[in-house]
PDB file of C-alpha atoms in Angstrom:
ATOM      1  CA  MET M   1     129.541 135.205 102.995  1.00  0.00           C
ATOM      2  CA  THR M   2     127.874 132.373 104.881  1.00  0.00           C
ATOM      3  CA  LYS M   3     129.077 128.826 104.786  1.00  0.00           C
ATOM      4  CA  SER M   4     126.549 126.327 103.558  1.00  0.00           C
ATOM      5  CA  ARG M   5     126.744 122.628 103.064  1.00  0.00           C
ATOM      6  CA  LEU M   6     126.305 120.787  99.813  1.00  0.00           C
ATOM      7  CA  ASP M   7     123.116 118.761 100.155  1.00  0.00           C
ATOM      8  CA  ILE M   8     122.316 117.845  96.570  1.00  0.00           C
ATOM      9  CA  LYS M   9     124.141 115.672  94.069  1.00  0.00           C
ATOM     10  CA  TYR M  10     123.473 114.909  90.416  1.00  0.00           C
ATOM     11  CA  ARG M  11     124.451 111.829  88.428  1.00  0.00           C
ATOM     12  CA  SER M  12     123.597 110.553  85.000  1.00  0.00           C
ATOM     13  CA  THR M  13     123.803 106.825  84.466  1.00  0.00           C
ATOM     14  CA  SER M  14     122.481 104.595  81.691  1.00  0.00           C
ATOM     15  CA  GLY M  15     120.382 107.423  80.240  1.00  0.00           C
ATOM     16  CA  LYS M  16     118.752 108.170  83.595  1.00  0.00           C
ATOM     17  CA  HIS M  17     119.288 111.389  85.516  1.00  0.00           C
ATOM     18  CA  ILE M  18     119.514 110.943  89.288  1.00  0.00           C
ATOM     19  CA  ILE M  19     119.185 113.767  91.789  1.00  0.00           C
ATOM     20  CA  ILE M  20     120.290 112.876  95.324  1.00  0.00           C
ATOM     21  CA  GLU M  21     119.033 115.114  98.132  1.00  0.00           C
ATOM     22  CA  LEU M  22     120.795 114.719 101.485  1.00  0.00           C
ATOM     23  CA  LYS M  23     118.756 115.799 104.490  1.00  0.00           C
ATOM     24  CA  ARG M  24     120.215 116.532 107.899  1.00  0.00           C
ATOM     25  CA  ALA M  25     120.221 113.362 109.988  1.00  0.00           C
ATOM     26  CA  ASP M  26     118.089 114.896 112.753  1.00  0.00           C
ATOM     27  CA  ARG M  27     115.532 116.543 110.424  1.00  0.00           C
ATOM     28  CA  LYS M  28     111.964 115.202 110.511  1.00  0.00           C
ATOM     29  CA  LEU M  29     109.830 115.973 107.486  1.00  0.00           C
ATOM     30  CA  SER M  30     106.958 114.551 105.490  1.00  0.00           C
ATOM     31  CA  GLY M  31     106.776 113.072 102.023  1.00  0.00           C
ATOM     32  CA  TYR M  32     104.848 116.162 100.927  1.00  0.00           C
ATOM     33  CA  GLU M  33     107.693 118.407 102.114  1.00  0.00           C
ATOM     34  CA  LEU M  34     110.215 116.267 100.231  1.00  0.00           C
ATOM     35  CA  LEU M  35     108.179 116.483  97.032  1.00  0.00           C
ATOM     36  CA  HIS M  36     107.858 120.246  97.389  1.00  0.00           C
ATOM     37  CA  GLN M  37     111.588 120.691  97.952  1.00  0.00           C
ATOM     38  CA  THR M  38     112.759 118.324  95.237  1.00  0.00           C
ATOM     39  CA  SER M  39     110.286 119.558  92.618  1.00  0.00           C
ATOM     40  CA  LYS M  40     112.477 122.661  92.184  1.00  0.00           C
ATOM     41  CA  TYR M  41     115.455 120.503  91.203  1.00  0.00           C
ATOM     42  CA  ARG M  42     113.379 118.205  89.002  1.00  0.00           C
ATOM     43  CA  ASN M  43     111.748 121.143  87.189  1.00  0.00           C
ATOM     44  CA  ALA M  44     115.108 122.868  86.610  1.00  0.00           C
ATOM     45  CA  LEU M  45     116.623 119.695  85.178  1.00  0.00           C
ATOM     46  CA  ARG M  46     113.535 119.044  83.035  1.00  0.00           C
ATOM     47  CA  LYS M  47     113.824 122.594  81.634  1.00  0.00           C
ATOM     48  CA  ILE M  48     117.467 121.985  80.694  1.00  0.00           C
ATOM     49  CA  LEU M  49     116.631 118.652  79.066  1.00  0.00           C
ATOM     50  CA  ILE M  50     113.864 120.298  77.017  1.00  0.00           C
ATOM     51  CA  GLN M  51     116.294 122.990  75.848  1.00  0.00           C
ATOM     52  CA  MET M  52     118.703 120.225  74.822  1.00  0.00           C
ATOM     53  CA  GLY M  53     115.973 118.465  72.828  1.00  0.00           C
ATOM     54  CA  ARG M  54     115.842 115.537  75.270  1.00  0.00           C
ATOM     55  CA  PRO M  55     112.498 116.061  77.058  1.00  0.00           C
ATOM     56  CA  HIS M  56     111.665 112.380  77.547  1.00  0.00           C
ATOM     57  CA  GLU M  57     114.731 111.323  79.504  1.00  0.00           C
ATOM     58  CA  GLU M  58     114.011 109.794  82.876  1.00  0.00           C
ATOM     59  CA  ILE M  59     114.671 111.702  86.119  1.00  0.00           C
ATOM     60  CA  GLU M  60     114.810 109.960  89.492  1.00  0.00           C
ATOM     61  CA  VAL M  61     115.131 111.655  92.882  1.00  0.00           C
ATOM     62  CA  VAL M  62     116.616 109.882  95.892  1.00  0.00           C
ATOM     63  CA  CYS M  63     116.191 111.537  99.298  1.00  0.00           C
ATOM     64  CA  VAL M  64     118.574 110.347 101.994  1.00  0.00           C
ATOM     65  CA  VAL M  65     117.166 110.903 105.485  1.00  0.00           C
ATOM     66  CA  GLY M  66     118.211 110.178 109.038  1.00  0.00           C
ATOM     67  CA  GLN M  67     114.720 110.086 110.547  1.00  0.00           C
ATOM     68  CA  PRO M  68     111.582 108.264 109.382  1.00  0.00           C
ATOM     69  CA  LEU M  69     109.195 110.568 107.535  1.00  0.00           C
ATOM     70  CA  THR M  70     106.405 112.005 109.657  1.00  0.00           C
ATOM     71  CA  ASP M  71     103.912 110.360 107.253  1.00  0.00           C
ATOM     72  CA  TRP M  72     105.134 106.991 108.496  1.00  0.00           C
ATOM     73  CA  ASP M  73     103.935 107.532 112.070  1.00  0.00           C
ATOM     74  CA  GLU M  74     100.522 106.012 111.430  1.00  0.00           C
ATOM     75  CA  ALA M  75      99.925 102.358 110.557  1.00  0.00           C
ATOM     76  CA  GLY M  76      99.867 101.731 106.808  1.00  0.00           C
ATOM     77  CA  ARG M  77     100.944 105.258 105.955  1.00  0.00           C
ATOM     78  CA  ARG M  78     104.499 104.266 105.019  1.00  0.00           C
ATOM     79  CA  LYS M  79     103.311 102.407 101.901  1.00  0.00           C
ATOM     80  CA  GLU M  80     100.897 105.224 101.058  1.00  0.00           C
ATOM     81  CA  SER M  81     103.718 107.754 101.359  1.00  0.00           C
ATOM     82  CA  ALA M  82     106.097 105.587  99.295  1.00  0.00           C
ATOM     83  CA  ASP M  83     103.437 105.216  96.586  1.00  0.00           C
ATOM     84  CA  MET M  84     102.884 108.993  96.484  1.00  0.00           C
ATOM     85  CA  LEU M  85     106.629 109.615  96.149  1.00  0.00           C
ATOM     86  CA  SER M  86     106.966 106.853  93.568  1.00  0.00           C
ATOM     87  CA  GLU M  87     104.461 108.602  91.299  1.00  0.00           C
ATOM     88  CA  LYS M  88     107.061 111.373  90.971  1.00  0.00           C
ATOM     89  CA  ASP M  89     109.962 108.884  90.618  1.00  0.00           C
ATOM     90  CA  THR M  90     111.155 109.797  94.094  1.00  0.00           C
ATOM     91  CA  ARG M  91     112.261 107.403  96.810  1.00  0.00           C
ATOM     92  CA  VAL M  92     113.539 107.674 100.347  1.00  0.00           C
ATOM     93  CA  VAL M  93     116.575 105.863 101.721  1.00  0.00           C
ATOM     94  CA  SER M  94     117.867 106.196 105.269  1.00  0.00           C
ATOM     95  CA  TYR M  95     121.476 106.776 106.155  1.00  0.00           C
ATOM     96  CA  GLN M  96     121.322 103.552 108.187  1.00  0.00           C
ATOM     97  CA  GLU M  97     120.099 101.580 105.139  1.00  0.00           C
ATOM     98  CA  LEU M  98     123.023 102.935 103.113  1.00  0.00           C
ATOM     99  CA  LEU M  99     125.473 101.886 105.819  1.00  0.00           C
ATOM    100  CA  ASP M 100     123.895  98.436 106.190  1.00  0.00           C
ATOM    101  CA  ASN M 101     123.863  97.830 102.426  1.00  0.00           C
ATOM    102  CA  SER M 102     127.459  99.011 102.080  1.00  0.00           C
ATOM    103  CA  TYR M 103     128.547  96.710 104.883  1.00  0.00           C
ATOM    104  CA  LYS M 104     126.742  93.723 103.333  1.00  0.00           C
ATOM    105  CA  ALA M 105     128.181  94.414  99.876  1.00  0.00           C
ATOM    106  CA  TYR M 106     131.707  94.729 101.270  1.00  0.00           C
ATOM    107  CA  GLN M 107     131.271  91.570 103.347  1.00  0.00           C
ATOM    108  CA  ALA M 108     130.105  89.675 100.229  1.00  0.00           C
ATOM    109  CA  TYR M 109     133.182  90.967  98.374  1.00  0.00           C
ATOM    110  CA  LEU M 110     135.493  89.791 101.175  1.00  0.00           C
ATOM    111  CA  ASP M 111     133.782  86.377 101.302  1.00  0.00           C
ATOM    112  CA  LYS M 112     134.160  85.932  97.552  1.00  0.00           C
ATOM    113  CA  LYS M 113     137.794  87.018  97.675  1.00  0.00           C
ATOM    114  CA  ARG M 114     138.455  84.572 100.531  1.00  0.00           C
ATOM    115  CA  ARG M 115     136.806  81.695  98.600  1.00  0.00           C
ATOM    116  CA  ARG M 116     138.984  82.424  95.541  1.00  0.00           C
ATOM    117  CA  ALA M 117     142.115  82.387  97.710  1.00  0.00           C
ATOM    118  CA  GLU M 118     141.154  78.954  99.100  1.00  0.00           C
ATOM    119  CA  TYR M 119     141.172  77.343  95.631  1.00  0.00           C
TER     120      TYR M 119
END
């Protein structure tokens, strides 16, 4: 038996189904590759929802990457790539963005807590 890592997560929130695909931090791939890989998960979930009589429920895919997509190498291609992914309700977030956003959110929490303590 080989050891493999868990690189996909599923959540359902507010009637929306969210599939989170974690890519290796050093992996470089294109938006087309992401769509190809995540379409398997989307199609499997859609099939289950149809069987449950809930075919119209929204599915979103979030791909967490460590490297910019290869599509983004050329000027203007980042928006084009994001638009293509968006058509399939898929978006890309970097590990660094997640860390930065978490830090900012925690800092805002600490600031608010500190202001309450001053009153």
